[in-house]
Amino acid sequence: MSILPWRSRAARHSPHTGDIGMAHPLALHGERLASRISSVFFTANVSGSWREVGAATPHQDPAALARDHLRRQAAQAVREYSVLDAAAAQDAANAALAQPPRGCPLDITGSVHLEVTDLDRGLAEEHARRRQTADLDHEEETYRLAHLQRILADEDLRRVWWIARFPDRFTDLEGLKTALHGLPSCTEPADDDLRGDIKTFTDRLVTALHTPEQREVFLRALVQTLTIVGHHNLASDAARWRTAHDPGSPPE
């Protein structure tokens, strides 16, 4: 018999006495979890269990704490997915529920099964159709503007375009030229990389070399540089170009 009877009675009547290590099942049915699309939801059925692994939790209902944890973990995981990707969302949710909770006196495990109502699936499909239409419209508008930019940046194309569009306003073309001063030519998407930059630089460099003397200096330096770095085939090609431009060289 305990010398402190009141402590013995308190221990006997504690609702969590002997619960440490004992698993308690739980289930959540028909939970509505928000998807990536606003106002479209997953329907989730969650099953799991909880058990105390340390000192008794001060929470009045450990089961409520466990349910809240599973609910929040599942909701956070599926929020990044469309209901049209329910299988991927379910995998992500189950992976999240497999992670042990931090800072919690409970060991909580669970798994989730996702369902999608016909209404939510229909809303998601309609959203996808509208998004696809908007993307196609945007792509078409971007292509149209890029094409127009290429025309306006090229003086010859710009003149022909203006005459075709406004044959009775030819005198206004000079004002358009002034307004478009400095407009860069549109870069092709395929050239938007290092190769494209090198091609653009090379074109500008060749255009800038107006005289045979300038070309001679450039090709001589190019041959020397390629030889130093070991690209002998390229050096030979550059040397052949230089020879072809030498004054008095016979035509090929």
Short mmCIF file of N, CA and C in Angstrom, two decimals, residues 66-238:
data_model
loop_
_atom_site.label_atom_id
_atom_site.label_comp_id
_atom_site.label_asym_id
_atom_site.label_seq_id
_atom_site.Cartn_x
_atom_site.Cartn_y
_atom_site.Cartn_z
N ALA A 66 -3.67 13.93 -32.93
CA ALA A 66 -3.23 13.05 -34.02
C ALA A 66 -4.04 13.32 -35.29
N ARG A 67 -5.34 13.46 -35.17
CA ARG A 67 -6.16 13.73 -36.35
C ARG A 67 -5.78 15.05 -37.00
N ASP A 68 -5.56 16.04 -36.16
CA ASP A 68 -5.18 17.35 -36.70
C ASP A 68 -3.85 17.27 -37.45
N HIS A 69 -2.89 16.52 -36.90
CA HIS A 69 -1.59 16.37 -37.56
C HIS A 69 -1.75 15.70 -38.93
N LEU A 70 -2.50 14.60 -38.99
CA LEU A 70 -2.68 13.90 -40.26
C LEU A 70 -3.42 14.77 -41.27
N ARG A 71 -4.43 15.48 -40.78
CA ARG A 71 -5.20 16.35 -41.66
C ARG A 71 -4.32 17.45 -42.26
N ARG A 72 -3.51 18.10 -41.43
CA ARG A 72 -2.66 19.19 -41.91
C ARG A 72 -1.56 18.68 -42.86
N GLN A 73 -0.96 17.54 -42.54
CA GLN A 73 0.09 16.99 -43.39
C GLN A 73 -0.46 16.62 -44.77
N ALA A 74 -1.61 15.98 -44.80
CA ALA A 74 -2.21 15.60 -46.08
C ALA A 74 -2.61 16.83 -46.88
N ALA A 75 -3.20 17.83 -46.22
CA ALA A 75 -3.63 19.04 -46.92
C ALA A 75 -2.45 19.79 -47.52
N GLN A 76 -1.35 19.86 -46.78
CA GLN A 76 -0.18 20.56 -47.29
C GLN A 76 0.41 19.84 -48.49
N ALA A 77 0.38 18.53 -48.49
CA ALA A 77 0.98 17.76 -49.59
C ALA A 77 0.17 17.88 -50.87
N VAL A 78 -1.15 17.81 -50.80
CA VAL A 78 -1.96 17.79 -52.02
C VAL A 78 -2.23 19.18 -52.57
N ARG A 79 -1.89 20.21 -51.82
CA ARG A 79 -2.16 21.57 -52.26
C ARG A 79 -1.41 21.93 -53.55
N GLU A 80 -0.32 21.21 -53.84
CA GLU A 80 0.48 21.51 -55.03
C GLU A 80 -0.01 20.76 -56.27
N TYR A 81 -1.09 20.00 -56.17
CA TYR A 81 -1.53 19.15 -57.27
C TYR A 81 -2.93 19.50 -57.74
N SER A 82 -3.18 19.23 -59.03
CA SER A 82 -4.53 19.30 -59.57
C SER A 82 -5.25 18.00 -59.25
N VAL A 83 -6.57 18.06 -59.18
CA VAL A 83 -7.32 16.83 -58.95
C VAL A 83 -7.23 15.89 -60.15
N LEU A 84 -6.77 16.40 -61.29
CA LEU A 84 -6.54 15.54 -62.44
C LEU A 84 -5.28 14.70 -62.26
N ASP A 85 -4.48 15.03 -61.26
CA ASP A 85 -3.27 14.26 -60.94
C ASP A 85 -3.44 13.60 -59.57
N ALA A 86 -4.58 12.94 -59.38
CA ALA A 86 -4.90 12.40 -58.06
C ALA A 86 -3.91 11.33 -57.60
N ALA A 87 -3.42 10.52 -58.53
CA ALA A 87 -2.48 9.46 -58.15
C ALA A 87 -1.18 10.06 -57.60
N ALA A 88 -0.65 11.07 -58.27
CA ALA A 88 0.57 11.71 -57.79
C ALA A 88 0.33 12.42 -56.46
N ALA A 89 -0.85 13.05 -56.33
CA ALA A 89 -1.17 13.72 -55.07
C ALA A 89 -1.27 12.72 -53.93
N GLN A 90 -1.85 11.56 -54.19
CA GLN A 90 -1.97 10.54 -53.14
C GLN A 90 -0.60 10.03 -52.71
N ASP A 91 0.30 9.82 -53.68
CA ASP A 91 1.66 9.39 -53.32
C ASP A 91 2.35 10.43 -52.45
N ALA A 92 2.20 11.72 -52.82
CA ALA A 92 2.83 12.78 -52.05
C ALA A 92 2.25 12.85 -50.64
N ALA A 93 0.94 12.68 -50.53
CA ALA A 93 0.30 12.73 -49.21
C ALA A 93 0.76 11.58 -48.33
N ASN A 94 0.84 10.38 -48.88
CA ASN A 94 1.29 9.23 -48.09
C ASN A 94 2.75 9.38 -47.68
N ALA A 95 3.57 9.96 -48.56
CA ALA A 95 4.96 10.21 -48.19
C ALA A 95 5.04 11.22 -47.04
N ALA A 96 4.17 12.22 -47.07
CA ALA A 96 4.17 13.21 -45.99
C ALA A 96 3.70 12.59 -44.68
N LEU A 97 2.70 11.72 -44.74
CA LEU A 97 2.20 11.11 -43.51
C LEU A 97 3.18 10.10 -42.93
N ALA A 98 4.12 9.65 -43.74
CA ALA A 98 5.13 8.71 -43.24
C ALA A 98 6.20 9.41 -42.41
N GLN A 99 6.25 10.75 -42.48
CA GLN A 99 7.24 11.50 -41.71
C GLN A 99 6.78 11.65 -40.27
N PRO A 100 7.64 11.33 -39.29
CA PRO A 100 7.23 11.46 -37.88
C PRO A 100 7.04 12.93 -37.51
N PRO A 101 6.07 13.23 -36.70
CA PRO A 101 5.84 14.63 -36.29
C PRO A 101 6.96 15.15 -35.41
N ARG A 102 7.27 16.42 -35.54
CA ARG A 102 8.32 17.03 -34.75
C ARG A 102 7.71 17.78 -33.56
N GLY A 103 8.39 17.69 -32.46
CA GLY A 103 7.93 18.41 -31.27
C GLY A 103 6.60 17.94 -30.76
N CYS A 104 6.28 16.67 -30.94
CA CYS A 104 4.99 16.14 -30.52
C CYS A 104 5.24 14.90 -29.66
N PRO A 105 4.55 14.77 -28.53
CA PRO A 105 4.75 13.60 -27.66
C PRO A 105 4.08 12.33 -28.19
N LEU A 106 3.53 12.38 -29.40
CA LEU A 106 2.84 11.24 -29.97
C LEU A 106 3.60 10.71 -31.18
N ASP A 107 3.56 9.41 -31.35
CA ASP A 107 4.02 8.76 -32.57
C ASP A 107 2.79 8.54 -33.43
N ILE A 108 2.71 9.25 -34.58
CA ILE A 108 1.50 9.25 -35.40
C ILE A 108 1.85 8.69 -36.78
N THR A 109 1.11 7.72 -37.22
CA THR A 109 1.29 7.16 -38.55
C THR A 109 -0.06 7.15 -39.25
N GLY A 110 -0.03 7.16 -40.58
CA GLY A 110 -1.30 7.15 -41.30
C GLY A 110 -1.09 6.98 -42.79
N SER A 111 -2.18 6.75 -43.47
CA SER A 111 -2.19 6.65 -44.93
C SER A 111 -3.48 7.30 -45.42
N VAL A 112 -3.44 7.74 -46.69
CA VAL A 112 -4.58 8.48 -47.22
C VAL A 112 -5.00 7.88 -48.55
N HIS A 113 -6.30 7.88 -48.79
CA HIS A 113 -6.85 7.47 -50.08
C HIS A 113 -7.66 8.65 -50.61
N LEU A 114 -7.31 9.13 -51.81
CA LEU A 114 -7.95 10.31 -52.38
C LEU A 114 -9.01 9.90 -53.40
N GLU A 115 -10.09 10.64 -53.41
CA GLU A 115 -11.14 10.50 -54.41
C GLU A 115 -11.48 11.88 -54.95
N VAL A 116 -12.07 11.90 -56.13
CA VAL A 116 -12.45 13.18 -56.77
C VAL A 116 -13.89 13.06 -57.23
N THR A 117 -14.73 13.99 -56.82
CA THR A 117 -16.12 13.97 -57.24
C THR A 117 -16.22 14.40 -58.70
N ASP A 118 -17.33 14.03 -59.33
CA ASP A 118 -17.54 14.42 -60.73
C ASP A 118 -17.55 15.94 -60.88
N LEU A 119 -18.12 16.63 -59.90
CA LEU A 119 -18.17 18.09 -59.97
C LEU A 119 -16.77 18.69 -59.95
N ASP A 120 -15.92 18.24 -59.01
CA ASP A 120 -14.56 18.78 -58.92
C ASP A 120 -13.74 18.42 -60.16
N ARG A 121 -13.92 17.20 -60.68
CA ARG A 121 -13.19 16.81 -61.89
C ARG A 121 -13.63 17.68 -63.08
N GLY A 122 -14.93 17.92 -63.18
CA GLY A 122 -15.41 18.77 -64.28
C GLY A 122 -14.87 20.18 -64.20
N LEU A 123 -14.83 20.73 -62.97
CA LEU A 123 -14.27 22.08 -62.81
C LEU A 123 -12.79 22.12 -63.19
N ALA A 124 -12.05 21.09 -62.80
CA ALA A 124 -10.63 21.04 -63.12
C ALA A 124 -10.40 20.92 -64.63
N GLU A 125 -11.22 20.11 -65.29
CA GLU A 125 -11.08 19.95 -66.73
C GLU A 125 -11.40 21.25 -67.46
N GLU A 126 -12.43 21.96 -66.99
CA GLU A 126 -12.77 23.24 -67.59
C GLU A 126 -11.64 24.25 -67.38
N HIS A 127 -11.08 24.24 -66.20
CA HIS A 127 -9.95 25.14 -65.92
C HIS A 127 -8.77 24.82 -66.83
N ALA A 128 -8.50 23.51 -67.04
CA ALA A 128 -7.38 23.12 -67.90
C ALA A 128 -7.63 23.55 -69.34
N ARG A 129 -8.87 23.45 -69.81
CA ARG A 129 -9.19 23.88 -71.17
C ARG A 129 -8.98 25.38 -71.32
N ARG A 130 -9.44 26.13 -70.34
CA ARG A 130 -9.27 27.59 -70.42
C ARG A 130 -7.79 27.97 -70.35
N ARG A 131 -7.04 27.28 -69.50
CA ARG A 131 -5.62 27.57 -69.40
C ARG A 131 -4.90 27.24 -70.71
N GLN A 132 -5.28 26.13 -71.33
CA GLN A 132 -4.66 25.75 -72.60
C GLN A 132 -4.99 26.78 -73.68
N THR A 133 -6.23 27.22 -73.73
CA THR A 133 -6.62 28.24 -74.71
C THR A 133 -5.84 29.53 -74.49
N ALA A 134 -5.71 29.93 -73.22
CA ALA A 134 -4.96 31.15 -72.92
C ALA A 134 -3.49 31.01 -73.30
N ASP A 135 -2.91 29.83 -73.05
CA ASP A 135 -1.51 29.61 -73.42
C ASP A 135 -1.32 29.67 -74.93
N LEU A 136 -2.26 29.08 -75.68
CA LEU A 136 -2.16 29.12 -77.13
C LEU A 136 -2.30 30.54 -77.65
N ASP A 137 -3.23 31.30 -77.08
CA ASP A 137 -3.40 32.70 -77.49
C ASP A 137 -2.14 33.50 -77.18
N HIS A 138 -1.57 33.25 -76.02
CA HIS A 138 -0.34 33.96 -75.64
C HIS A 138 0.80 33.61 -76.59
N GLU A 139 0.92 32.31 -76.92
CA GLU A 139 1.98 31.88 -77.83
C GLU A 139 1.81 32.52 -79.21
N GLU A 140 0.58 32.57 -79.68
CA GLU A 140 0.31 33.17 -80.99
C GLU A 140 0.63 34.67 -80.98
N GLU A 141 0.24 35.35 -79.91
CA GLU A 141 0.51 36.78 -79.82
C GLU A 141 2.00 37.05 -79.71
N THR A 142 2.71 36.22 -78.95
CA THR A 142 4.16 36.38 -78.85
C THR A 142 4.84 36.20 -80.19
N TYR A 143 4.41 35.18 -80.93
CA TYR A 143 4.99 34.94 -82.26
C TYR A 143 4.70 36.12 -83.20
N ARG A 144 3.47 36.64 -83.14
CA ARG A 144 3.11 37.75 -84.02
C ARG A 144 3.95 38.99 -83.71
N LEU A 145 4.12 39.29 -82.42
CA LEU A 145 4.91 40.45 -82.04
C LEU A 145 6.38 40.28 -82.38
N ALA A 146 6.91 39.05 -82.20
CA ALA A 146 8.31 38.80 -82.55
C ALA A 146 8.52 38.96 -84.05
N HIS A 147 7.54 38.48 -84.84
CA HIS A 147 7.64 38.63 -86.29
C HIS A 147 7.61 40.10 -86.69
N LEU A 148 6.73 40.87 -86.06
CA LEU A 148 6.66 42.30 -86.34
C LEU A 148 7.94 43.01 -85.94
N GLN A 149 8.52 42.60 -84.80
CA GLN A 149 9.77 43.22 -84.37
C GLN A 149 10.90 42.95 -85.37
N ARG A 150 10.97 41.73 -85.90
CA ARG A 150 12.00 41.43 -86.90
C ARG A 150 11.83 42.31 -88.13
N ILE A 151 10.59 42.54 -88.52
CA ILE A 151 10.34 43.38 -89.70
C ILE A 151 10.72 44.83 -89.42
N LEU A 152 10.28 45.36 -88.29
CA LEU A 152 10.53 46.77 -87.99
C LEU A 152 12.00 47.07 -87.71
N ALA A 153 12.74 46.07 -87.22
CA ALA A 153 14.16 46.28 -86.94
C ALA A 153 15.01 46.23 -88.19
N ASP A 154 14.47 45.65 -89.27
CA ASP A 154 15.20 45.55 -90.54
C ASP A 154 14.72 46.67 -91.45
N GLU A 155 15.62 47.54 -91.87
CA GLU A 155 15.22 48.73 -92.63
C GLU A 155 14.56 48.36 -93.95
N ASP A 156 15.10 47.36 -94.64
CA ASP A 156 14.54 46.98 -95.93
C ASP A 156 13.16 46.34 -95.77
N LEU A 157 13.04 45.39 -94.82
CA LEU A 157 11.74 44.77 -94.58
C LEU A 157 10.72 45.78 -94.09
N ARG A 158 11.18 46.71 -93.27
CA ARG A 158 10.27 47.73 -92.74
C ARG A 158 9.69 48.58 -93.86
N ARG A 159 10.50 48.93 -94.84
CA ARG A 159 10.02 49.76 -95.95
C ARG A 159 8.96 49.01 -96.76
N VAL A 160 9.25 47.72 -97.06
CA VAL A 160 8.29 46.94 -97.84
C VAL A 160 6.99 46.74 -97.05
N TRP A 161 7.12 46.44 -95.74
CA TRP A 161 5.93 46.25 -94.89
C TRP A 161 5.08 47.50 -94.87
N TRP A 162 5.71 48.67 -94.75
CA TRP A 162 4.97 49.93 -94.67
C TRP A 162 4.25 50.22 -95.98
N ILE A 163 4.93 49.99 -97.09
CA ILE A 163 4.31 50.25 -98.39
C ILE A 163 3.12 49.33 -98.60
N ALA A 164 3.26 48.05 -98.17
CA ALA A 164 2.16 47.10 -98.34
C ALA A 164 0.97 47.45 -97.45
N ARG A 165 1.23 47.96 -96.26
CA ARG A 165 0.15 48.26 -95.32
C ARG A 165 -0.46 49.64 -95.58
N PHE A 166 0.40 50.61 -95.89
CA PHE A 166 -0.06 52.00 -96.03
C PHE A 166 0.52 52.60 -97.32
N PRO A 167 0.02 52.16 -98.47
CA PRO A 167 0.60 52.67 -99.74
C PRO A 167 0.41 54.16 -99.95
N ASP A 168 -0.58 54.76 -99.30
CA ASP A 168 -0.85 56.18 -99.49
C ASP A 168 -0.18 57.05 -98.44
N ARG A 169 0.66 56.44 -97.57
CA ARG A 169 1.32 57.21 -96.50
C ARG A 169 2.82 57.00 -96.53
N PHE A 170 3.39 56.96 -97.71
CA PHE A 170 4.82 56.70 -97.84
C PHE A 170 5.65 57.79 -97.18
N THR A 171 5.15 59.01 -97.18
CA THR A 171 5.91 60.12 -96.60
C THR A 171 6.05 60.00 -95.08
N ASP A 172 5.18 59.18 -94.44
CA ASP A 172 5.26 59.01 -92.99
C ASP A 172 6.33 57.99 -92.58
N LEU A 173 6.94 57.32 -93.57
CA LEU A 173 7.90 56.27 -93.26
C LEU A 173 9.12 56.82 -92.53
N GLU A 174 9.53 58.04 -92.86
CA GLU A 174 10.71 58.61 -92.21
C GLU A 174 10.45 58.84 -90.73
N GLY A 175 9.23 59.24 -90.39
CA GLY A 175 8.89 59.42 -88.98
C GLY A 175 8.91 58.10 -88.22
N LEU A 176 8.46 57.03 -88.88
CA LEU A 176 8.51 55.70 -88.26
C LEU A 176 9.95 55.28 -88.03
N LYS A 177 10.81 55.55 -88.98
CA LYS A 177 12.23 55.20 -88.84
C LYS A 177 12.82 55.89 -87.61
N THR A 178 12.49 57.16 -87.42
CA THR A 178 12.99 57.89 -86.25
C THR A 178 12.45 57.29 -84.95
N ALA A 179 11.17 56.94 -84.95
CA ALA A 179 10.54 56.39 -83.74
C ALA A 179 11.12 55.03 -83.38
N LEU A 180 11.57 54.27 -84.38
CA LEU A 180 12.09 52.92 -84.14
C LEU A 180 13.60 52.88 -83.99
N HIS A 181 14.22 54.02 -83.89
CA HIS A 181 15.68 54.06 -83.78
C HIS A 181 16.15 53.28 -82.54
N GLY A 182 17.07 52.35 -82.75
CA GLY A 182 17.59 51.55 -81.65
C GLY A 182 16.82 50.30 -81.34
N LEU A 183 15.75 50.01 -82.11
CA LEU A 183 14.97 48.79 -81.86
C LEU A 183 15.82 47.58 -82.23
N PRO A 184 16.09 46.66 -81.27
CA PRO A 184 16.92 45.49 -81.58
C PRO A 184 16.14 44.46 -82.38
N SER A 185 16.85 43.69 -83.17
CA SER A 185 16.22 42.61 -83.90
C SER A 185 15.85 41.50 -82.93
N CYS A 186 14.69 40.89 -83.16
CA CYS A 186 14.22 39.83 -82.26
C CYS A 186 15.11 38.60 -82.39
N THR A 187 15.50 38.04 -81.26
CA THR A 187 16.34 36.85 -81.25
C THR A 187 15.48 35.62 -81.40
N GLU A 188 15.86 34.75 -82.31
CA GLU A 188 15.13 33.50 -82.48
C GLU A 188 15.28 32.64 -81.22
N PRO A 189 14.22 31.95 -80.79
CA PRO A 189 14.35 31.10 -79.60
C PRO A 189 15.46 30.07 -79.71
N ALA A 190 15.68 29.51 -80.92
CA ALA A 190 16.71 28.49 -81.08
C ALA A 190 18.11 29.06 -80.92
N ASP A 191 18.23 30.38 -81.11
CA ASP A 191 19.54 31.01 -81.00
C ASP A 191 19.77 31.63 -79.63
N ASP A 192 18.86 31.40 -78.72
CA ASP A 192 18.97 32.00 -77.40
C ASP A 192 19.89 31.16 -76.51
N ASP A 193 21.13 31.02 -76.94
CA ASP A 193 22.11 30.26 -76.19
C ASP A 193 23.49 30.74 -76.59
N LEU A 194 24.52 30.04 -76.14
CA LEU A 194 25.88 30.47 -76.43
C LEU A 194 26.16 30.45 -77.92
N ARG A 195 25.68 29.44 -78.61
CA ARG A 195 25.90 29.36 -80.06
C ARG A 195 25.27 30.56 -80.76
N GLY A 196 24.06 30.90 -80.36
CA GLY A 196 23.41 32.05 -80.97
C GLY A 196 24.15 33.35 -80.69
N ASP A 197 24.65 33.50 -79.46
CA ASP A 197 25.41 34.71 -79.13
C ASP A 197 26.68 34.81 -79.98
N ILE A 198 27.34 33.68 -80.17
CA ILE A 198 28.57 33.69 -80.98
C ILE A 198 28.26 34.03 -82.43
N LYS A 199 27.15 33.46 -82.95
CA LYS A 199 26.76 33.76 -84.33
C LYS A 199 26.46 35.25 -84.49
N THR A 200 25.74 35.81 -83.54
CA THR A 200 25.42 37.24 -83.60
C THR A 200 26.68 38.08 -83.53
N PHE A 201 27.58 37.74 -82.61
CA PHE A 201 28.82 38.49 -82.48
C PHE A 201 29.66 38.39 -83.76
N THR A 202 29.73 37.19 -84.33
CA THR A 202 30.52 37.00 -85.55
C THR A 202 29.95 37.81 -86.70
N ASP A 203 28.65 37.81 -86.84
CA ASP A 203 28.03 38.60 -87.91
C ASP A 203 28.35 40.08 -87.76
N ARG A 204 28.26 40.55 -86.53
CA ARG A 204 28.56 41.97 -86.29
C ARG A 204 30.03 42.27 -86.54
N LEU A 205 30.91 41.32 -86.17
CA LEU A 205 32.34 41.53 -86.36
C LEU A 205 32.70 41.57 -87.84
N VAL A 206 32.15 40.62 -88.61
CA VAL A 206 32.44 40.59 -90.04
C VAL A 206 31.92 41.86 -90.72
N THR A 207 30.75 42.33 -90.29
CA THR A 207 30.20 43.55 -90.86
C THR A 207 31.08 44.75 -90.56
N ALA A 208 31.69 44.75 -89.36
CA ALA A 208 32.51 45.88 -88.95
C ALA A 208 33.86 45.93 -89.67
N LEU A 209 34.31 44.80 -90.24
CA LEU A 209 35.61 44.77 -90.92
C LEU A 209 35.39 45.20 -92.37
N HIS A 210 35.54 46.49 -92.60
CA HIS A 210 35.19 47.05 -93.91
C HIS A 210 36.31 46.89 -94.94
N THR A 211 37.55 46.94 -94.54
CA THR A 211 38.65 46.99 -95.49
C THR A 211 39.43 45.68 -95.51
N PRO A 212 40.12 45.39 -96.61
CA PRO A 212 40.96 44.18 -96.66
C PRO A 212 42.03 44.16 -95.58
N GLU A 213 42.56 45.35 -95.23
CA GLU A 213 43.58 45.41 -94.19
C GLU A 213 43.03 44.96 -92.84
N GLN A 214 41.81 45.38 -92.54
CA GLN A 214 41.20 44.97 -91.28
C GLN A 214 40.96 43.46 -91.25
N ARG A 215 40.49 42.91 -92.35
CA ARG A 215 40.27 41.47 -92.41
C ARG A 215 41.57 40.69 -92.27
N GLU A 216 42.64 41.24 -92.87
CA GLU A 216 43.95 40.59 -92.79
C GLU A 216 44.44 40.51 -91.34
N VAL A 217 44.30 41.61 -90.61
CA VAL A 217 44.73 41.64 -89.21
C VAL A 217 43.91 40.65 -88.38
N PHE A 218 42.60 40.64 -88.62
CA PHE A 218 41.72 39.75 -87.86
C PHE A 218 42.04 38.28 -88.13
N LEU A 219 42.19 37.91 -89.40
CA LEU A 219 42.44 36.51 -89.74
C LEU A 219 43.81 36.06 -89.27
N ARG A 220 44.78 36.95 -89.32
CA ARG A 220 46.12 36.60 -88.83
C ARG A 220 46.08 36.29 -87.32
N ALA A 221 45.37 37.14 -86.57
CA ALA A 221 45.24 36.91 -85.12
C ALA A 221 44.44 35.64 -84.84
N LEU A 222 43.42 35.36 -85.66
CA LEU A 222 42.61 34.17 -85.47
C LEU A 222 43.43 32.90 -85.71
N VAL A 223 44.24 32.90 -86.78
CA VAL A 223 45.08 31.73 -87.06
C VAL A 223 46.04 31.47 -85.91
N GLN A 224 46.66 32.54 -85.39
CA GLN A 224 47.62 32.39 -84.30
C GLN A 224 46.93 31.84 -83.04
N THR A 225 45.74 32.35 -82.73
CA THR A 225 45.02 31.92 -81.53
C THR A 225 44.60 30.45 -81.63
N LEU A 226 44.07 30.06 -82.77
CA LEU A 226 43.63 28.67 -82.94
C LEU A 226 44.81 27.71 -82.91
N THR A 227 45.95 28.15 -83.41
CA THR A 227 47.14 27.29 -83.36
C THR A 227 47.61 27.09 -81.92
N ILE A 228 47.56 28.14 -81.13
CA ILE A 228 48.00 28.06 -79.74
C ILE A 228 47.13 27.10 -78.94
N VAL A 229 45.81 27.15 -79.15
CA VAL A 229 44.90 26.30 -78.37
C VAL A 229 44.78 24.89 -78.96
N GLY A 230 45.47 24.61 -80.07
CA GLY A 230 45.53 23.26 -80.59
C GLY A 230 44.47 22.90 -81.60
N HIS A 231 43.70 23.86 -82.08
CA HIS A 231 42.68 23.57 -83.08
C HIS A 231 43.28 23.79 -84.47
N HIS A 232 44.08 22.83 -84.89
CA HIS A 232 44.85 23.02 -86.13
C HIS A 232 43.96 23.00 -87.36
N ASN A 233 42.90 22.20 -87.34
CA ASN A 233 42.01 22.17 -88.49
C ASN A 233 41.34 23.53 -88.70
N LEU A 234 40.88 24.11 -87.60
CA LEU A 234 40.27 25.44 -87.71
C LEU A 234 41.31 26.48 -88.11
N ALA A 235 42.53 26.33 -87.59
CA ALA A 235 43.59 27.26 -87.97
C ALA A 235 43.89 27.18 -89.46
N SER A 236 43.86 25.97 -90.01
CA SER A 236 44.10 25.79 -91.45
C SER A 236 42.99 26.45 -92.27
N ASP A 237 41.73 26.29 -91.81
CA ASP A 237 40.62 26.93 -92.51
C ASP A 237 40.78 28.44 -92.50
N ALA A 238 41.13 28.99 -91.32
CA ALA A 238 41.30 30.44 -91.23
C ALA A 238 42.46 30.91 -92.10
#
